[in-house]
Coordinates of C-alpha atoms in Angstrom, one line a residue:
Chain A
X1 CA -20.8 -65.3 -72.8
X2 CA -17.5 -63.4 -71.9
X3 CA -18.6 -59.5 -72.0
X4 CA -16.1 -58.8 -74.5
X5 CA -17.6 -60.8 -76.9
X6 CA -21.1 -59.3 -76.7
X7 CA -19.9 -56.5 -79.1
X8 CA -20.3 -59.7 -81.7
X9 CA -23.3 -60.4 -81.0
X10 CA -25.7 -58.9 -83.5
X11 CA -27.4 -56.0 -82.1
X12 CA -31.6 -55.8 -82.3
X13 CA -31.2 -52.9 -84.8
X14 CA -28.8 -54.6 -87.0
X15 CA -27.3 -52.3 -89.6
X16 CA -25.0 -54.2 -92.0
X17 CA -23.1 -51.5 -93.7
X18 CA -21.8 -50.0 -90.2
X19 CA -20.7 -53.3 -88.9
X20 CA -17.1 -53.6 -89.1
X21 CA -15.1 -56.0 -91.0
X22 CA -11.8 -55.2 -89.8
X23 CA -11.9 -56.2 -86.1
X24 CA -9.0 -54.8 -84.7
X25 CA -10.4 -53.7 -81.7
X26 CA -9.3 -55.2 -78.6
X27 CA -7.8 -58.0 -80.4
X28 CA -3.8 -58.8 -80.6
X29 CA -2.0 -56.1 -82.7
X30 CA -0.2 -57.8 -85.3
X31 CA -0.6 -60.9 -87.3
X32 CA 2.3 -63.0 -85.5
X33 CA 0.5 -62.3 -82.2
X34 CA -2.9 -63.6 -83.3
X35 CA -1.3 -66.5 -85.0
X36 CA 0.6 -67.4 -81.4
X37 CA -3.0 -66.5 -79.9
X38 CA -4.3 -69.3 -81.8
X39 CA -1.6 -71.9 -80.8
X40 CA -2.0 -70.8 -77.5
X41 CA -5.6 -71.9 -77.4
X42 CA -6.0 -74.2 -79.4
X43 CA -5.7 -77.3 -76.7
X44 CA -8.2 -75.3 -74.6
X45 CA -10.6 -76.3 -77.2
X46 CA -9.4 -79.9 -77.9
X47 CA -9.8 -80.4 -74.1
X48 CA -13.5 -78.8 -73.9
X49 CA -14.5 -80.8 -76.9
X50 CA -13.3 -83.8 -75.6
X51 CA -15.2 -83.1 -71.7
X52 CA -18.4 -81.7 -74.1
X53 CA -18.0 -85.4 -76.1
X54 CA -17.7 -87.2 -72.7
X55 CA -20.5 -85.2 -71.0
X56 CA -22.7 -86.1 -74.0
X57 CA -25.6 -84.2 -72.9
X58 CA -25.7 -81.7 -75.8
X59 CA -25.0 -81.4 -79.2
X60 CA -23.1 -78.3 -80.7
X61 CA -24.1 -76.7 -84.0
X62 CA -22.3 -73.7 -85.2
X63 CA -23.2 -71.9 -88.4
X64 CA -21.2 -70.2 -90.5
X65 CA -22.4 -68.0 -93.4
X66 CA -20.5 -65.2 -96.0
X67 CA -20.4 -63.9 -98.8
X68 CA -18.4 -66.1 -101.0
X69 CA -14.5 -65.6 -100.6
X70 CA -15.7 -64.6 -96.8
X71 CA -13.6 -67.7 -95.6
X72 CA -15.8 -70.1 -94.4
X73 CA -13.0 -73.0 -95.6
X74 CA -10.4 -71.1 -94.0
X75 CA -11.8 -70.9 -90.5
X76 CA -12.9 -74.6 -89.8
X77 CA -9.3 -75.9 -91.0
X78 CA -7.3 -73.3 -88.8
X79 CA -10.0 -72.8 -85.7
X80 CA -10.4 -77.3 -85.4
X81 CA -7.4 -77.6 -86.7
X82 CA -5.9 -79.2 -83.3
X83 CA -9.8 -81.1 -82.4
X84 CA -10.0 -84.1 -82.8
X85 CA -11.6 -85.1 -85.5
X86 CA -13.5 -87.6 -83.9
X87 CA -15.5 -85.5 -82.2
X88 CA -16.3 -83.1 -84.6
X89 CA -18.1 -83.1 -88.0
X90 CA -18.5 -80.3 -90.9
X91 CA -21.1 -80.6 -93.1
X92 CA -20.9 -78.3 -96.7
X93 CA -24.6 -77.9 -98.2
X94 CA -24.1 -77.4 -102.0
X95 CA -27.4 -77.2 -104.0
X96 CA -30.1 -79.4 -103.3
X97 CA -29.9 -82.9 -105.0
X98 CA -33.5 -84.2 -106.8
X99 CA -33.9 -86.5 -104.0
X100 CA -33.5 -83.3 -101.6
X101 CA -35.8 -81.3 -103.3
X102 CA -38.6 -84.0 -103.3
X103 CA -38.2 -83.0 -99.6
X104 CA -39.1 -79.8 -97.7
X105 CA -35.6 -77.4 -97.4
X106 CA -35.2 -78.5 -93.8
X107 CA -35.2 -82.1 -94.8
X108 CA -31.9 -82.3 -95.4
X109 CA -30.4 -80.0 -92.7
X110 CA -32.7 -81.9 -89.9
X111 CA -31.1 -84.9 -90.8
X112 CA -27.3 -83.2 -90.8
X113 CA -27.9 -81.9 -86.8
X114 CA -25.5 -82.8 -84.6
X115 CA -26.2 -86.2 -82.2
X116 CA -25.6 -85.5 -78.3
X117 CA -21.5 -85.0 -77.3
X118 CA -20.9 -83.6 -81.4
X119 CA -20.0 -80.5 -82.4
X120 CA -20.9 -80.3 -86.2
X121 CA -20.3 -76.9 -88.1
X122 CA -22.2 -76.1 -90.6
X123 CA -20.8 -74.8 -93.9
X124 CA -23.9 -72.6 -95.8
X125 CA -26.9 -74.1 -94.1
X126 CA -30.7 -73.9 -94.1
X127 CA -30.2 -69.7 -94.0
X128 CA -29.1 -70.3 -98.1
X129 CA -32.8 -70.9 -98.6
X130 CA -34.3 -67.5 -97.3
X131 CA -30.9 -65.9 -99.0
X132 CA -30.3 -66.5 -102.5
X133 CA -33.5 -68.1 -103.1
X134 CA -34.9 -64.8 -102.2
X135 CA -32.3 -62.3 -104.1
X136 CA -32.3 -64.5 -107.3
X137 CA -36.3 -63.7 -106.9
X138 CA -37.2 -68.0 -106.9
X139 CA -39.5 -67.5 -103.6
X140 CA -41.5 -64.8 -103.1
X141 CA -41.4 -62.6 -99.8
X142 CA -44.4 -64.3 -98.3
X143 CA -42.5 -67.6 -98.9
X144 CA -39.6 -65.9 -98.1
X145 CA -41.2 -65.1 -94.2
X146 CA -42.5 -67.8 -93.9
X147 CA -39.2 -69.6 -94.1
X148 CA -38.1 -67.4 -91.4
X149 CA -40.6 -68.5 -89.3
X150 CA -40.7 -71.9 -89.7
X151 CA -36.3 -71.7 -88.7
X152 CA -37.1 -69.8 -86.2
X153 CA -39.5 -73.0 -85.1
X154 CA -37.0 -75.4 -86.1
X155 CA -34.4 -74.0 -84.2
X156 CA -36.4 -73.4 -81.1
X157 CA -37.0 -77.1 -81.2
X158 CA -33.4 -78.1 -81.4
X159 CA -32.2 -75.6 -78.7
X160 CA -35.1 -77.5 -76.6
X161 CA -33.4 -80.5 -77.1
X162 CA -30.5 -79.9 -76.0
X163 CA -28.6 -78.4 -79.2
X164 CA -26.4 -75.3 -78.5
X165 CA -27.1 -73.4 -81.6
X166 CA -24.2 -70.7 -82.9
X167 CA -24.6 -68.2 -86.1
X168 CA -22.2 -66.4 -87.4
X169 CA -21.9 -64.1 -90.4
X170 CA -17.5 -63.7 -91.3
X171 CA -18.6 -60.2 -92.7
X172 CA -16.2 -58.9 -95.2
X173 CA -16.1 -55.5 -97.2
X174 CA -16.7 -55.2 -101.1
X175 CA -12.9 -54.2 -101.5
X176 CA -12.0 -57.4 -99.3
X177 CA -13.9 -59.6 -101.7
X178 CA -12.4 -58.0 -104.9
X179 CA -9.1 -58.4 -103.7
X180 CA -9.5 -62.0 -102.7
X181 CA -11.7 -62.7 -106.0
X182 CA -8.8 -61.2 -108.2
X183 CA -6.5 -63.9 -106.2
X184 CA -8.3 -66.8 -107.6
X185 CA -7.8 -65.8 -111.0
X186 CA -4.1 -65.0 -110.7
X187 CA -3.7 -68.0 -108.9
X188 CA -4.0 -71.5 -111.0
X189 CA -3.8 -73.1 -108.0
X190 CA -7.2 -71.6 -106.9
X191 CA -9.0 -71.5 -110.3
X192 CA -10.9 -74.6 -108.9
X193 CA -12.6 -72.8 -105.7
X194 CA -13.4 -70.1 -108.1
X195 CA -16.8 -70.3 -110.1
X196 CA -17.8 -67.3 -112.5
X197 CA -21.6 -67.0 -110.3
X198 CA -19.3 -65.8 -107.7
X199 CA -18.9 -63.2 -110.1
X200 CA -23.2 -62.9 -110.6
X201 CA -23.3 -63.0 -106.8
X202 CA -20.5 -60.3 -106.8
X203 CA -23.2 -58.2 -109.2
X204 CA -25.8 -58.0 -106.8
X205 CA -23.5 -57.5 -103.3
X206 CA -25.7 -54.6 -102.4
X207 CA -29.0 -57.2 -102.6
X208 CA -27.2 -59.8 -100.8
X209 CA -26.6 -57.3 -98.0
X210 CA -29.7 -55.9 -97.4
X211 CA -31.2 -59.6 -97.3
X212 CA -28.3 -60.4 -95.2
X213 CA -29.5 -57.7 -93.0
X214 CA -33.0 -58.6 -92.8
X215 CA -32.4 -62.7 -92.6
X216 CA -30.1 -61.9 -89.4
X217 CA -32.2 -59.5 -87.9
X218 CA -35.6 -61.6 -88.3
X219 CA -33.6 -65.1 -86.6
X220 CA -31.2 -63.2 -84.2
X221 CA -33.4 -64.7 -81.4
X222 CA -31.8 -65.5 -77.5
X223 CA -31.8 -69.2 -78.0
X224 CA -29.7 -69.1 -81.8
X225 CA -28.3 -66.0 -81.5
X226 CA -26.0 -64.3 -84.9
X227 CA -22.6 -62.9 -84.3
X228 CA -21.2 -60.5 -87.0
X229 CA -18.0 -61.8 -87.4
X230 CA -15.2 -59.1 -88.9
X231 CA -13.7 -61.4 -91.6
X232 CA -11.4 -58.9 -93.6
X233 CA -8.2 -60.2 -92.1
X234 CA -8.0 -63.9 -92.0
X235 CA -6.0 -64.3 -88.6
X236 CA -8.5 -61.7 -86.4
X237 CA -11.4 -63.5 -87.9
X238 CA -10.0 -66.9 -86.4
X239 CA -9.5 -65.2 -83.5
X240 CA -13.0 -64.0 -82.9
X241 CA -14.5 -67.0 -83.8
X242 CA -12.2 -69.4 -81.5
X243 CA -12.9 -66.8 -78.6
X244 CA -16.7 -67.4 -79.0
X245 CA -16.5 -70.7 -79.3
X246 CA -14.5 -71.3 -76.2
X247 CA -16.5 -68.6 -74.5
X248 CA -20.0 -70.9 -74.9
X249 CA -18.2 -73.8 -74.6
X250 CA -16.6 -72.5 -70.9
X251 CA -20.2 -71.5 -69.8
X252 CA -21.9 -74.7 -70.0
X253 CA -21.9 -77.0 -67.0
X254 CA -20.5 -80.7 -68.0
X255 CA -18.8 -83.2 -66.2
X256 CA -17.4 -86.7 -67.1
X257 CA -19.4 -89.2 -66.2
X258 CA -18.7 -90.4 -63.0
X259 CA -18.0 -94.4 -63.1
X260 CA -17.6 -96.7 -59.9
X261 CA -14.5 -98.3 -60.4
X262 CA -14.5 -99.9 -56.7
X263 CA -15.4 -103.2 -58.4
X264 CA -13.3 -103.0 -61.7
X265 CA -10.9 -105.9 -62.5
X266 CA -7.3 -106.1 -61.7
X267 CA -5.6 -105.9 -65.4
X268 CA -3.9 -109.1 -65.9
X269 CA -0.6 -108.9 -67.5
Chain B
X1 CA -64.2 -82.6 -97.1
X2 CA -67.2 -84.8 -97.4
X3 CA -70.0 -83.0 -95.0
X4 CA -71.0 -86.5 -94.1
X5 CA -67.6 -87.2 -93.1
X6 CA -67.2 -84.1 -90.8
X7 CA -68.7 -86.3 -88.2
X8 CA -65.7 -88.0 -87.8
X9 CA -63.8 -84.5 -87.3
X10 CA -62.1 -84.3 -83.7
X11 CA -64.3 -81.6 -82.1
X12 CA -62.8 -78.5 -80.5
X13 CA -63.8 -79.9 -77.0
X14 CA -63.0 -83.2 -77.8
X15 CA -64.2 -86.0 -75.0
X16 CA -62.9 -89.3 -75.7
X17 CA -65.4 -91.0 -73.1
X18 CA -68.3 -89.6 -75.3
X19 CA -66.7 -90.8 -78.4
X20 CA -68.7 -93.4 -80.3
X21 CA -66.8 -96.8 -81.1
X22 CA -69.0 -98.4 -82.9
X23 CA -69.6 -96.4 -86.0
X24 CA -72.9 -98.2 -87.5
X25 CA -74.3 -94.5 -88.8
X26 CA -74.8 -93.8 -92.3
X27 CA -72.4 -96.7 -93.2
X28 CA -73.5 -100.6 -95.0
X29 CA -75.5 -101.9 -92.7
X30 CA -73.9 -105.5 -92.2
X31 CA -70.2 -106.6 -92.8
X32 CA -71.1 -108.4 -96.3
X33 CA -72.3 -104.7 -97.3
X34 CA -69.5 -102.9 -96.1
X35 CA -66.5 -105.6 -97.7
X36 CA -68.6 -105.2 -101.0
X37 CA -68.4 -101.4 -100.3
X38 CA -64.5 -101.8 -100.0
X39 CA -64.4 -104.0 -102.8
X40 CA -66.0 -101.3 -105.4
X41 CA -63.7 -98.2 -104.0
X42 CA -60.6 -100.0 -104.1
X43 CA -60.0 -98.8 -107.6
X44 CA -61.0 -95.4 -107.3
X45 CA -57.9 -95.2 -104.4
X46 CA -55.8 -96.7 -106.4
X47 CA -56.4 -94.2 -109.3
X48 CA -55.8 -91.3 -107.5
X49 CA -52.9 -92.6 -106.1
X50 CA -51.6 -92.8 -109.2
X51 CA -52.6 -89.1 -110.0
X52 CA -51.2 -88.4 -106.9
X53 CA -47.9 -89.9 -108.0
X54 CA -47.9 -88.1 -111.2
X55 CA -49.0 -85.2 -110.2
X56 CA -45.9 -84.9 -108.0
X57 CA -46.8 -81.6 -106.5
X58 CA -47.7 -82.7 -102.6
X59 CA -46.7 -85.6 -100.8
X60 CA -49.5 -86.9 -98.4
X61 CA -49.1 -88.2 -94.6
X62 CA -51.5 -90.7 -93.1
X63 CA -51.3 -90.7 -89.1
X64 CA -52.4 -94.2 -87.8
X65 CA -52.7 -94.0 -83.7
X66 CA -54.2 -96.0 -81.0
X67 CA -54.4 -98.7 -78.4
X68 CA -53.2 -101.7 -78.3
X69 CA -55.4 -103.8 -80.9
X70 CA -56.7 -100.8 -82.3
X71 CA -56.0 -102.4 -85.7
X72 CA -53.3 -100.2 -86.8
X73 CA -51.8 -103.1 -88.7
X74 CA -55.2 -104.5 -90.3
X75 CA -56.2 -101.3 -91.2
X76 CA -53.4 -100.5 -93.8
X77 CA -53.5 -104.3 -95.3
X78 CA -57.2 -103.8 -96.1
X79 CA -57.4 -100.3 -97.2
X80 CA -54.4 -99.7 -99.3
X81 CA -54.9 -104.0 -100.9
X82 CA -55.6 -103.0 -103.8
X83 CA -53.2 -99.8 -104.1
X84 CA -49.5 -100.4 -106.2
X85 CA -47.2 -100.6 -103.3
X86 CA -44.7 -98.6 -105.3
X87 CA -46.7 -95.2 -104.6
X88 CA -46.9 -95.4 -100.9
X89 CA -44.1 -96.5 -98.1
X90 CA -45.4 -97.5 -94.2
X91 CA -43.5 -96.6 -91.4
X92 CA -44.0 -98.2 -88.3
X93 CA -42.1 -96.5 -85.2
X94 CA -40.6 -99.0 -82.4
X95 CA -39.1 -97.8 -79.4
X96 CA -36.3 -95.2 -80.5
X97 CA -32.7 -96.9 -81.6
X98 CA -29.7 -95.8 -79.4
X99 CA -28.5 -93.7 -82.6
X100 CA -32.4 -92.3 -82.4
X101 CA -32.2 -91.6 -79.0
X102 CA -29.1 -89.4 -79.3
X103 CA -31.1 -86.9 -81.6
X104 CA -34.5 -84.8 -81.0
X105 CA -37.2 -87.3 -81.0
X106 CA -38.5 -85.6 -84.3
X107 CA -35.3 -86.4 -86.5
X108 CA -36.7 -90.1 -87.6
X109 CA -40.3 -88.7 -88.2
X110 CA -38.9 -85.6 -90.3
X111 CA -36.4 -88.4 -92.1
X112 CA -39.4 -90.5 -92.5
X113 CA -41.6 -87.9 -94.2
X114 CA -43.0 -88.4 -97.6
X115 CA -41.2 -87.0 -100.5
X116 CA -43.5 -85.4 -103.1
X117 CA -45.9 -87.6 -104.8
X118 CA -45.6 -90.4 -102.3
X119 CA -48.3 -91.7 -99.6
X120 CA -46.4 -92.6 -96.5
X121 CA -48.8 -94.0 -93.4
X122 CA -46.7 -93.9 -90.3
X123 CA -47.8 -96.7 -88.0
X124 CA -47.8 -94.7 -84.6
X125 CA -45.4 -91.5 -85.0
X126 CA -44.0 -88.8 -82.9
X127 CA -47.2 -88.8 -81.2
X128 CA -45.9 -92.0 -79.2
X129 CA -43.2 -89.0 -77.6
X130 CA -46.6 -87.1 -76.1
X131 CA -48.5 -90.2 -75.3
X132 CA -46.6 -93.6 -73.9
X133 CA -43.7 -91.1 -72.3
X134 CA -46.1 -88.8 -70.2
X135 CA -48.0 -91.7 -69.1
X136 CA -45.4 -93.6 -68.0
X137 CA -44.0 -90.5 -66.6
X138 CA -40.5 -90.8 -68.4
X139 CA -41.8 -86.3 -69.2
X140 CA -42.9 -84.1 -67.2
X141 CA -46.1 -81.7 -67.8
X142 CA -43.8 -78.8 -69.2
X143 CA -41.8 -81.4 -71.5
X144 CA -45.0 -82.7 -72.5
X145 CA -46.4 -79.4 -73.0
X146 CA -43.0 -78.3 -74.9
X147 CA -43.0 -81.1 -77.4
X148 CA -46.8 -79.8 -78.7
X149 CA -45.9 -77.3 -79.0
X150 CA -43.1 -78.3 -81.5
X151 CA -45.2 -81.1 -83.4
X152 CA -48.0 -78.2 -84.1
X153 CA -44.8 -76.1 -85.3
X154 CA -43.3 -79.0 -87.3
X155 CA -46.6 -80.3 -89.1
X156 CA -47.6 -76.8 -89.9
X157 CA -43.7 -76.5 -91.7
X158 CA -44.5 -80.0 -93.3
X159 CA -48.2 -78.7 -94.2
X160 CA -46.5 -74.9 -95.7
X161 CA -44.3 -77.6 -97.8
X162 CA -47.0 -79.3 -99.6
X163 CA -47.4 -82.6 -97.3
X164 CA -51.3 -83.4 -97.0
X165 CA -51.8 -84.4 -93.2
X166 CA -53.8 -86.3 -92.1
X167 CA -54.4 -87.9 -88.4
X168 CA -56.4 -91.1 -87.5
X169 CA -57.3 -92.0 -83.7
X170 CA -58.3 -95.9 -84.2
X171 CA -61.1 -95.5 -81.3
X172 CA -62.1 -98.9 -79.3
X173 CA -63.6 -99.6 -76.5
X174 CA -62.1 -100.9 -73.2
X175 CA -64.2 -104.2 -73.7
X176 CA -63.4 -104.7 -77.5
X177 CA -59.4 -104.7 -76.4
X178 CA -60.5 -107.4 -73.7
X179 CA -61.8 -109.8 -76.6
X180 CA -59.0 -109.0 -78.7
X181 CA -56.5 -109.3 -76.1
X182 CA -57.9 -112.8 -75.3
X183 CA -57.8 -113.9 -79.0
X184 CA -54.4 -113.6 -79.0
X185 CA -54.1 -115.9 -75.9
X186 CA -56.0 -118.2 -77.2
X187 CA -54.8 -118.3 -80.7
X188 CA -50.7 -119.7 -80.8
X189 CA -50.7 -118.1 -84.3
X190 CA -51.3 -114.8 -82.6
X191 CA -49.0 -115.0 -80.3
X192 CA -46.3 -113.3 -81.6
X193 CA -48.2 -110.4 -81.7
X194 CA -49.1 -110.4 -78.2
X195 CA -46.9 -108.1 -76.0
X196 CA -46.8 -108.1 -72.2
X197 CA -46.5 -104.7 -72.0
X198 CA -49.9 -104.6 -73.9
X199 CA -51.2 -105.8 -70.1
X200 CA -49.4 -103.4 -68.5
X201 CA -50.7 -100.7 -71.1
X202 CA -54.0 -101.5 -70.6
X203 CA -54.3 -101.2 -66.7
X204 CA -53.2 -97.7 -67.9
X205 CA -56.1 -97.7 -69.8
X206 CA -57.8 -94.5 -68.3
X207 CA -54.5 -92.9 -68.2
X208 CA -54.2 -93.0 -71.8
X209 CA -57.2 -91.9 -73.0
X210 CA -57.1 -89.1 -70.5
X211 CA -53.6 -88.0 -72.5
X212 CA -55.1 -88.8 -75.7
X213 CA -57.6 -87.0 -75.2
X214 CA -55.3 -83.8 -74.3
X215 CA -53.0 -85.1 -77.1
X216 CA -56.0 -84.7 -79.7
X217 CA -57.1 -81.6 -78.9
X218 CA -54.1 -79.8 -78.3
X219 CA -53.1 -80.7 -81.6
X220 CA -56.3 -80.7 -83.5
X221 CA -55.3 -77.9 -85.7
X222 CA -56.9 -77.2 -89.3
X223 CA -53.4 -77.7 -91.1
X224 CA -53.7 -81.4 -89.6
X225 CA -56.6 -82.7 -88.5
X226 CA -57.3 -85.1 -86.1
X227 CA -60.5 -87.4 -87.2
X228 CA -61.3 -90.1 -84.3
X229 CA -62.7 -93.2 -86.5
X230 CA -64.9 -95.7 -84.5
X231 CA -62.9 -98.9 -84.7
X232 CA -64.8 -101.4 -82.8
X233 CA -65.8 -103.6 -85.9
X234 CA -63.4 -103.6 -88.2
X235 CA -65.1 -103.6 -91.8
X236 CA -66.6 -100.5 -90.3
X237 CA -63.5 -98.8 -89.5
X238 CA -61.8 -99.8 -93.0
X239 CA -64.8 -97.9 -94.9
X240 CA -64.4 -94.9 -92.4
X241 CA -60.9 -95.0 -93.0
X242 CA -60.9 -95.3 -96.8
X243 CA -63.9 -92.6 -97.0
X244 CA -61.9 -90.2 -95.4
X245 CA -58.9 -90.7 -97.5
X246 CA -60.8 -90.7 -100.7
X247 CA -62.3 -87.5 -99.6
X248 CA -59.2 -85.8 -98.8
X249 CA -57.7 -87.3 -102.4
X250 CA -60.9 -85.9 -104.6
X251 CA -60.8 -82.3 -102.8
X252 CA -56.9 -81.6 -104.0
X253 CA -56.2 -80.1 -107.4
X254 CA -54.4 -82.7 -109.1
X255 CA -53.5 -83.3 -113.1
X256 CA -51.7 -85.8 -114.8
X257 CA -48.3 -83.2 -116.1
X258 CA -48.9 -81.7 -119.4
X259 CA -45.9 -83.3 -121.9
X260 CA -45.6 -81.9 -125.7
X261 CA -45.7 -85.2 -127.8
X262 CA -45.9 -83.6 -130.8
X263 CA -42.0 -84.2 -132.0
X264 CA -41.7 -87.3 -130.2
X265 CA -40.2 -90.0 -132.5
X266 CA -41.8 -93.0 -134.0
X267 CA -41.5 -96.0 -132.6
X268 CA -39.0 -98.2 -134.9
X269 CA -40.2 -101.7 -134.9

């Protein structure tokens, strides 16, 4: 991990109302230069995808969680928007189906984990069920830990096997949220990503930081670790988040295969 | 749990060598007695499936491991004969597919899990990863000593989750395999079930009960016991087998739902 990036990384004593959302810091100054940052980097990550994809001896599974309106959507199309799609794979967990809920809450997301040389991304995840569950009061805080646990387990085990496992939390401010909220409604264009339980969800913001808060700080372990991710402008958030992802993606050793050719073929034309 | 049955309980210092295979204790004393014995508790399985079913609360997880000619196979025709096939699935675990392979060796066992109300029997199971891999030295100790750790992790998440696990060890003797071995020589309708690996396995054969014997008791935990069921005769074993599961069935809470039938329609003929 590049040093500069470590201020990301969610600190042991995670406070969520001072992390900032703005993100400025360090970070190219105006919007033009973070959008030329971006093209700039951009084949840096097709080429590591492709060597990670060739190398093949991990999978890559990055998280990404938010309030809603945090931009979630926003970051996988710009961020991959030059990978190749082949090599990547998002995967949006809406509510559980019947057939998922005949299953244990990992069911699903176990089955969803990235295969060795794939980078899948995550969209909501398996951290909806110790979030909402809990603030909406439909499992219990001993449920609620034990769930913490058990990811904590479950992620363990896929870091064991050779998963690189990323979280990250695109942390915007109650203003932010408003602001984008009120687009959606001025916008006909958007009335379709917009669903009035954003509204409920909007309601209980202080809840859903605080359990925020304590779900990050009880799974912020070495092996998955959280980064707070300041999401209140769209362009340093995309930033941040390609920075990190190159920055793990630099730091792991891979190499293509090495094939004897000696013995290959002429091609016969 | 049935005290009588607490015999067959893996012991806390579990030694395989001391292990009886023969079973004859408290059970019908010649195979006529003990097919007749089968004969009258088939229905009683069969019913609580069915409350099982409807009940709809757990799912339940039968664990069927051991040698070569263990009678993995004969054991789930005889004891589930008379049970309706629609209540329970089998899943029999072959060496890993390449699309297996490129995942954690838990991804087709959690896939594989019973959904609630259903009886699935896996016919060998991620044990196989702790077992036929350490023997054959394909893992090291530490991998080996890694992955129980995870399985204890992952059935104790499955167990949390409402899945009833249970774990048999099909127990037969060295000289028992010999004769069964040989039948399939001799027997041209058997040969299809005769392996040559099974050869190769069995000069292993004091390698593998060394690991499963380090198998067992490392993962010989309340949440999913390990019972080690005498399998040397085979009408013996069946009754073991379908005394333990019957136990397990009559000691869970279980009720056919409640439904309010009181404004249902008449039927129109």
């Amino acid at each position: 991990m590049n040093h500069d990036l470590e201020r990301y990384r969610a600190p042991q004593n995670f406070c969520i109302q001072a992390a900032d959302t703005v993100g400025k810091k360090g970070q190219p100054e105006n919007k033009l230069a973070r959008e030329q940052w971006l093209i700039d980097h951009s084949p840096e990550l097709d080429a590591l995808q492709n060597l990670f994809y060739a190398d093949a001896r991990r999978g890559l599974l990055l998280i990404l969680q938010g309030m809603d309106t945090s931009g979630k959507d926003g970051t996988i199309r710009r961020v991959f928007h030059d990978v190749n799609p082949l090599g990547i794979r998002v995967h949006a967990f809406k509510s559980p189906s019947e057939e998922e809920l005949s299953h244990d809450y990992l069911w699903r997301i176990h089955h969803a984990m990235p295969k060795k040389g794939e980078i899948v991304i995550f969209n909501r995840s398996h951290y909806e069920d110790v979030l909402i569950t809990h603030v909406r009061g439909w499992i219990d805080e001993a449920e609620m830990n034990r769930r913490l646990r058990q990811i904590n387990d479950f992620e363990r085990m896929a870091v064991e096997n050779n998963i690189v496992v990323i979280k990250m939390f695109l942390h915007i401010s109650k203003d932010e949220q408003r602001e984008r909220l009120q687009k959606r409604l001025d916008n006909t264009e958007k009335h379709w990503k917009f669903n009035l339980s954003d509204l409920e969800d909007r309601r209980l913001w202080d809840d859903f930081q605080k359990q925020y808060e304590y779900v990050i700080t009880a799974t912020n372990t070495d092996y998955a670790p959280w980064y707070i991710v300041p999401a209140d402008s769209k362009s340093t958030r995309n930033v941040i988040v390609m920075q990190i992802l190159l920055s793990h993606l630099r730091s792991l050793d891979m190499a293509y295969p090495k094939v004897d050719s000696s013995n290959w073929p002429k091609i016969v034309e």
